[in-house]
Amino acid sequence: MSYSVLVCDDSAVARKQVIKHLQSNLDIVLHQAKDGQQAMEILQAQQIDLLCLDLTMPILDGIGVLEAIKTNKIECYVVVISADIQAQMKERVASLGALGFLEKPAKAEQLLELLHKFGIR
């Protein structure tokens, strides 16, 4: 099965790393966004199955994206990949519907294990 995946991070290097992990292990149709506003435009324009989301970005941050997804009732799995690893931030993203939280740089095994846990293979 092919999954529509959006990788949202203001760092091109971080996006490439996540994309490499996903492309080598899953059949995906790939989309990229460099900030939260661009991500929301993509999420509102087409069906995205999985969003890999950074928290610290210009224009609209990851928390803003999670809040907008919830407000607009957009259905997609969200995995947060961020260097902001404070316990209260992990709780906040979970309360906004994220499946999980991985610390940057995310290892392929960690990302795939989390996705497999939710049936994404």
Coordinates of C-alpha atoms in Angstrom, one line a residue:
M1 CA 0.0 0.0 0.0
S2 CA 1.3 3.5 -0.9
Y3 CA 1.1 6.2 1.8
S4 CA 0.9 9.9 1.2
V5 CA 3.6 11.4 3.5
L6 CA 4.3 15.1 4.3
V7 CA 7.6 15.9 5.9
C8 CA 7.6 19.3 7.5
D9 CA 10.8 20.9 8.8
D10 CA 12.5 24.2 8.2
S11 CA 15.9 22.3 7.9
A12 CA 16.4 20.8 4.4
V13 CA 19.0 18.4 6.0
A14 CA 16.5 17.2 8.6
R15 CA 13.8 16.7 5.9
K16 CA 16.3 14.7 3.7
Q17 CA 17.2 12.4 6.6
V18 CA 13.5 11.6 7.4
I19 CA 12.7 11.1 3.7
K20 CA 15.7 8.7 3.4
H21 CA 14.4 6.6 6.3
L22 CA 10.9 6.5 4.9
Q23 CA 11.7 5.9 1.2
S24 CA 14.0 3.0 2.0
N25 CA 11.4 1.2 4.0
L26 CA 7.9 2.3 2.9
D27 CA 6.0 2.8 -0.4
I28 CA 5.3 6.5 -0.2
V29 CA 4.1 9.5 -2.2
L30 CA 6.2 12.3 -0.8
H31 CA 5.4 15.9 -0.1
Q32 CA 7.6 18.5 1.7
A33 CA 7.0 21.7 3.6
K34 CA 9.6 24.1 5.0
D35 CA 7.2 25.7 7.6
G36 CA 3.9 25.1 9.2
Q37 CA 1.9 27.4 6.9
Q38 CA 3.1 25.5 3.9
A39 CA 2.2 22.2 5.6
M40 CA -1.3 23.4 6.3
E41 CA -1.8 24.4 2.7
I42 CA -0.8 20.9 1.6
L43 CA -2.9 19.2 4.3
Q44 CA -6.0 21.3 3.3
A45 CA -5.5 20.6 -0.4
Q46 CA -5.0 16.8 -0.4
Q47 CA -5.3 13.7 1.7
I48 CA -2.1 13.1 3.7
D49 CA -1.8 9.8 5.6
L50 CA 1.3 10.7 7.6
L51 CA 2.8 14.0 8.7
C52 CA 6.4 14.0 10.1
L53 CA 6.5 17.4 11.9
D54 CA 9.2 19.5 13.5
L55 CA 8.1 21.9 16.3
T56 CA 10.4 24.9 15.9
M57 CA 9.8 26.6 12.5
P58 CA 9.1 30.0 11.2
I59 CA 5.7 31.4 10.2
L60 CA 3.7 28.7 11.9
D61 CA 5.3 26.3 14.4
G62 CA 4.5 22.6 15.0
I63 CA 2.2 23.3 17.9
G64 CA 0.2 25.7 15.6
V65 CA 0.0 23.0 13.0
L66 CA -1.2 20.4 15.5
E67 CA -3.9 22.9 16.8
A68 CA -5.0 23.7 13.2
I69 CA -5.2 20.0 12.3
K70 CA -7.4 19.4 15.4
T71 CA -9.6 22.5 14.8
N72 CA -10.1 21.7 11.1
K73 CA -10.7 18.0 11.8
I74 CA -8.0 16.9 9.4
E75 CA -7.4 13.2 9.6
C76 CA -3.8 12.1 9.4
Y77 CA -1.2 10.4 11.6
V78 CA 1.3 12.8 13.0
V79 CA 4.8 12.0 14.3
V80 CA 6.7 14.9 15.9
I81 CA 10.5 14.9 15.3
S82 CA 12.1 17.6 17.3
A83 CA 15.1 18.6 19.4
D84 CA 12.7 20.1 22.0
I85 CA 12.5 17.1 24.3
Q86 CA 11.0 18.6 27.4
A87 CA 8.5 16.4 29.2
Q88 CA 5.8 19.0 29.1
M89 CA 6.2 19.4 25.3
K90 CA 5.9 15.7 24.8
E91 CA 2.6 15.8 26.8
R92 CA 1.4 18.8 24.8
V93 CA 1.9 17.2 21.4
A94 CA 0.3 14.0 22.7
S95 CA -2.8 15.9 23.9
L96 CA -3.0 17.5 20.4
G97 CA -3.2 14.1 18.8
A98 CA 0.4 13.2 17.8
L99 CA 1.1 9.5 17.7
G100 CA 4.6 9.9 19.0
F101 CA 7.6 12.0 19.6
L102 CA 11.1 11.3 18.4
E103 CA 14.2 13.3 19.3
K104 CA 16.3 14.7 16.5
P105 CA 18.1 13.3 14.8
A106 CA 15.6 10.4 14.5
K107 CA 17.0 7.0 13.9
A108 CA 15.4 4.9 11.1
E109 CA 14.7 2.1 13.5
Q110 CA 12.9 4.3 16.0
L111 CA 10.7 5.9 13.3
L112 CA 9.8 2.6 11.7
E113 CA 9.0 1.0 15.0
L114 CA 6.7 3.8 15.9
L115 CA 4.9 3.6 12.5
H116 CA 4.6 -0.2 12.6
K117 CA 3.0 0.1 16.1
F118 CA 0.2 2.0 14.4
G119 CA -0.1 -0.3 11.4
I120 CA 1.9 1.7 8.9
R121 CA 4.2 -0.7 7.0

